[in-house]
Amino acid sequence: MTASPWRLRAAATAALAAVAVLLALPTPRTAAPAAPAGPLTLTQAWPAARTVNLAATMPDGSRFFPSAVLDPGHLVGTVSTADGNHTDLVELAVADPTHPRILQGYDTAAGTSIDAVTAAGGRIYWMTSTPDDLGRPHTSLYRAEAAGGQPRDLTDDTGRPDYYGTRYDLQVADGRVYWIATRNVDPPTSELRSIAVDGGPVSVRPLDSAYALTAWPWLTSTPPLGQPLVQLNAVTGERRTIAPKPGEQLSCSPTWCRGTTSNATSTVITMRRLDGGGEVRVNTDGEGSATMDVAVLDRFELLAAPLGGPTPTSEGGQRATTSEKLTVYDLKTRRRVAVAVATAEGVHSPWLWWSTGDNETLTWHLLDLTTLK
Amino acid sequence: MVRRGAAQSVVLLLVGGTLLKIALAGTYVRYVKVGLRGYLVAAGAVLVAVALASLVHTLWTAGSRRAGHDHDVDDGHGHSHRGFDPSWLLVAPALALLLIAPPALGSYAAARGGTALAAGADSDYPPLPDGDPVRISVLDYADRAVFGKGHTLGRRAVTLSGFVMAGDHGHRYLARMVITCCAADARPVKVGLAGDLPPDAAPDAWLEVTGTYTAQTDTDPVNGQPIPYLAVTSARSIPAPAQPYES
């Protein structure tokens, strides 16, 4: 078999062309790691999400629980001894969590409690209550500079403060610290109290009904099932009335309302704007609201679903602690994003935090919601 | 013989061209260490030059032999001796690189290799560089933590980057493959992550973690070597780096 030169050249030319084509092909893209099964996850939805993780167990076995975030590197919270008899309110550096700055120590066994904490403008404010010999709580409002120094007792003239478990219970606005106190029990009425951030006389403003603070300057009523909700602007006096749907429990921020309708087998949570627009169901069966705060940052609704059975620990064992699947519903994009399986969660806008692990493995994860872009 | 020579030249050209392509495109870092780029370019260029010269020579001589009635070696029965030419095997890796471009080694390989620490028990380590946090390699952290017992790490915040590797009992590790020459000799270095990460940090996802030294250790089930831990204070997803291996 003898190859004729022209056939050989033609074959060589074809082979060279094939090589040229192969070499000219674009480099194949490497497949990204397979996405975990299930709903969209935090890093899938928001790759730039900023989280801060903090091992919460101190060398002596006491544990830290966050109350507020000063900045991504500094938190305010409580450190409770393992026996639960003593609690310190502390400021803690994330980079050095085992050496917190103690703001105040409390004998929790005697009934002292820290009821509300907030931080604003480089200052930390908190309320504590201590029962007297007759069991009547006496509440004080304190302030400390985040930069250091001794805490200061701003006032003991707090009235009977009401706490709803939101970041707004103690709120700093326009150079004053605001809180709601009970004025009358029957019929229930409230009073809006405030004091200048540097101290002074306490202002007491009687209200015509029972209110809670929401984003300043708005107050919101806490109506029973099926009753309208009233919002009151504390500055202008403007009043809004929002009607619920039949059988609906309403709670509202100044921009969004959360409607909760329950029956024996299910709970439906819908979100809608104050004017009724943009209504959407945000929960799935078995999910409830994770916090009292409605539409954090006017955008995120936080949901939690309890998980049945014991949860595996990082040590390979199991714990009986109730765990919850924490989900964020993004009202802007109308999508659900799985955040974590958590044992506890809290929110102090713009921060959402949750815990994982228990005992010596307890870890807090703090998510800056402003980074969910 | 002429056709075989021409075919071998084309195969050589394909291999050389592939070397040049991965070297110039940068994907070679998935397979060999960064410092070998120059050698790859040189080798690829030589192969391409040899292949082209050989091909031209083959085609030229084919014409000359035709004129002189030359022919392939014949077995006397009208057939050329043309058994399987092993040089065709070179086409397989070339095509794999061009059509598939295998990714850098990741958690699958790391889980099957024992953690590789570089230093001995009496190693002295210089102080950490300036920075808060200070960025160091996974290998540097692991060596300082295990052999230096964390003395040079102290309470300094360090930042490491690597890919996530799932371990037993839900443990998760930050791993990085360390190579001496090429992926064939790659060995993983693993650092345990104390304090759970966000749960969606899937295996092979790249993370940048910041944390501090903790005395906690683990034992690698593959080779029994200690795996140090990092007390993670923050973590964020990052894209896979251009240079996936440490060396």
Coordinates of C-alpha atoms in Angstrom, one line a residue, chain B residues 10-214:
Chain B
V10 CA -0.2 15.2 14.0
V11 CA -0.5 13.5 17.4
L12 CA 2.6 15.3 18.5
L13 CA 1.2 18.6 17.3
L14 CA -2.0 17.9 19.2
V15 CA -0.1 17.2 22.4
G16 CA 2.1 20.2 22.0
G17 CA -0.7 22.5 21.1
T18 CA -2.7 21.3 24.2
L19 CA 0.2 22.0 26.4
L20 CA 0.5 25.5 25.0
K21 CA -3.2 26.1 25.3
I22 CA -3.5 25.1 29.0
A23 CA -0.3 27.0 29.8
L24 CA -1.4 30.2 28.1
A25 CA -5.0 29.9 29.2
G26 CA -4.0 29.3 32.8
T27 CA -6.0 26.1 33.4
Y28 CA -2.7 24.3 33.8
V29 CA -2.8 25.3 37.5
R30 CA -5.4 22.5 38.0
Y31 CA -2.8 19.9 37.1
V32 CA 0.7 21.2 38.0
K33 CA 2.1 23.9 40.2
V34 CA 2.2 27.5 39.1
G35 CA 6.0 27.7 38.7
L36 CA 6.0 25.1 35.9
R37 CA 4.2 27.4 33.4
G38 CA 7.4 28.3 31.7
Y39 CA 8.4 24.7 31.3
L40 CA 5.0 23.9 29.9
V41 CA 5.2 26.7 27.3
A42 CA 8.7 25.6 26.3
A43 CA 7.8 22.0 26.1
G44 CA 4.7 22.7 24.1
A45 CA 6.6 25.0 21.7
V46 CA 9.3 22.4 21.2
L47 CA 6.7 19.7 20.5
V48 CA 4.8 21.9 18.1
A49 CA 8.0 22.8 16.3
V50 CA 9.1 19.2 16.1
A51 CA 5.7 18.1 15.0
L52 CA 5.5 20.7 12.2
A53 CA 9.1 20.0 11.1
S54 CA 8.4 16.3 11.1
L55 CA 5.2 16.7 9.2
V56 CA 6.8 18.9 6.5
H57 CA 9.7 16.5 6.2
T58 CA 7.3 13.5 5.9
L59 CA 5.2 15.1 3.3
W60 CA 8.3 16.3 1.4
T61 CA 10.0 12.9 1.4
A62 CA 6.7 11.2 0.4
G63 CA 6.7 13.2 -2.8
S64 CA 10.4 12.5 -3.4
R65 CA 9.9 8.7 -2.7
R66 CA 6.9 8.7 -5.0
A67 CA 9.2 10.1 -7.7
G68 CA 11.8 7.4 -6.9
H69 CA 9.2 4.6 -6.6
D70 CA 9.7 4.3 -2.9
H71 CA 6.9 2.5 -1.0
D72 CA 5.9 1.4 2.4
V73 CA 7.4 -1.8 3.8
D74 CA 5.4 -4.6 2.3
D75 CA 5.0 -8.1 3.7
G76 CA 5.1 -9.7 0.3
H77 CA 1.4 -10.1 0.2
G78 CA 0.5 -6.6 -0.7
H79 CA -0.1 -5.4 2.9
S80 CA 1.9 -2.9 5.0
H81 CA 2.9 -3.8 8.6
R82 CA 0.5 -1.5 10.5
G83 CA -0.1 -2.8 14.0
F84 CA -1.6 -0.5 16.7
D85 CA 0.6 2.5 17.2
P86 CA 0.9 3.3 21.0
S87 CA 1.5 7.0 20.1
W88 CA -2.3 7.2 19.6
L89 CA -2.7 6.8 23.4
L90 CA -1.4 10.4 23.7
V91 CA -4.6 11.6 22.1
A92 CA -6.7 10.5 25.1
P93 CA -5.3 12.9 27.7
A94 CA -5.1 15.7 25.1
L95 CA -8.7 15.3 24.2
A96 CA -9.6 15.1 28.0
L97 CA -7.9 18.4 28.6
L98 CA -9.5 20.0 25.5
L99 CA -13.0 18.7 25.8
I100 CA -13.5 18.1 29.5
A101 CA -10.9 20.2 31.3
P102 CA -11.1 18.2 34.5
P103 CA -11.4 20.5 37.6
A104 CA -8.8 20.7 40.3
L105 CA -8.8 18.1 42.9
G106 CA -11.4 18.7 45.6
S107 CA -13.2 17.2 48.5
Y108 CA -13.5 13.7 46.9
A109 CA -9.8 13.4 46.7
A110 CA -9.2 15.1 50.0
A111 CA -11.4 12.7 51.8
R112 CA -9.4 9.8 50.5
G113 CA -6.0 11.2 51.4
G114 CA -4.5 11.6 54.9
T115 CA -3.8 15.1 56.0
A116 CA -0.3 16.1 55.1
L117 CA 1.6 18.3 57.6
A118 CA 5.0 19.5 56.6
A119 CA 7.0 20.2 59.7
G120 CA 8.6 18.1 62.5
A121 CA 7.8 18.1 66.1
D122 CA 10.6 20.5 67.0
S123 CA 9.8 23.1 64.4
D124 CA 10.4 26.8 65.2
Y125 CA 8.0 29.2 63.6
P126 CA 8.5 32.9 62.9
P127 CA 5.9 35.3 64.3
L128 CA 2.9 35.8 62.2
P129 CA 3.0 38.6 59.7
D130 CA 1.2 41.9 60.5
G131 CA -2.5 42.1 59.9
D132 CA -5.7 41.8 61.7
P133 CA -6.8 39.3 60.7
V134 CA -3.7 38.0 59.1
R135 CA -4.1 35.9 56.0
I136 CA -2.1 32.6 56.1
S137 CA -2.2 29.4 54.2
V138 CA -4.1 26.4 55.5
L139 CA -0.8 24.5 55.6
D140 CA 0.9 27.2 57.6
Y141 CA -2.0 27.3 60.1
A142 CA -2.1 23.5 60.4
D143 CA 1.7 23.3 61.0
R144 CA 1.7 26.1 63.6
A145 CA -1.3 24.6 65.3
V146 CA -0.1 21.0 65.5
F147 CA 3.7 21.3 65.7
G148 CA 3.9 24.7 67.2
K149 CA 1.1 24.0 69.6
G150 CA -0.5 27.3 68.6
H151 CA 2.2 29.3 70.4
T152 CA 2.8 31.6 67.4
L153 CA -0.9 31.9 66.7
G154 CA -2.0 33.0 70.2
R155 CA -5.2 34.9 70.0
R156 CA -4.5 36.5 66.6
A157 CA -7.3 36.4 64.2
V158 CA -6.3 34.5 61.0
T159 CA -8.0 34.1 57.7
L160 CA -7.8 30.9 55.7
S161 CA -9.4 30.0 52.4
G162 CA -10.1 26.5 51.1
F163 CA -12.8 24.2 50.1
V164 CA -15.3 22.5 52.4
M165 CA -14.9 18.8 53.1
A166 CA -17.5 16.9 55.0
G167 CA -16.3 14.5 57.7
D168 CA -17.9 12.0 60.0
H169 CA -20.6 13.0 62.4
G170 CA -21.4 16.2 60.6
H171 CA -17.9 17.6 61.1
R172 CA -16.8 20.0 58.4
Y173 CA -13.2 20.8 57.4
L174 CA -11.6 23.4 55.4
A175 CA -9.1 21.6 53.1
R176 CA -6.5 22.6 50.6
M177 CA -4.6 20.3 48.4
V178 CA -0.8 20.7 48.6
I179 CA 1.3 19.7 45.6
T180 CA 5.0 19.4 45.1
C181 CA 5.0 19.1 41.4
C182 CA 1.6 18.2 40.1
A183 CA -1.8 16.9 40.9
A184 CA -0.5 13.3 40.9
D185 CA 1.4 14.0 44.1
A186 CA -1.3 16.2 45.7
R187 CA -2.1 15.6 49.4
P188 CA -4.7 17.3 51.4
V189 CA -4.2 19.5 54.4
K190 CA -7.3 19.7 56.6
V191 CA -8.4 22.1 59.3
G192 CA -11.5 21.4 61.4
L193 CA -14.0 24.2 61.7
A194 CA -15.1 24.7 65.3
G195 CA -18.4 26.5 65.6
D196 CA -20.8 25.4 62.9
L197 CA -20.8 27.0 59.6
P198 CA -23.8 28.1 57.7
P199 CA -25.5 24.8 56.9
D200 CA -25.4 25.3 53.2
A201 CA -21.6 25.3 52.9
A202 CA -21.7 22.2 50.7
P203 CA -18.6 20.1 50.0
D204 CA -16.3 21.6 47.4
A205 CA -17.7 25.1 48.1
W206 CA -14.9 27.5 48.6
L207 CA -15.0 29.5 51.8
E208 CA -12.9 32.2 53.4
V209 CA -13.0 31.8 57.2
T210 CA -11.7 34.0 59.9
G211 CA -11.1 32.7 63.4
T212 CA -8.7 32.1 66.2
Y213 CA -6.6 29.1 67.3
T214 CA -8.2 26.5 69.5

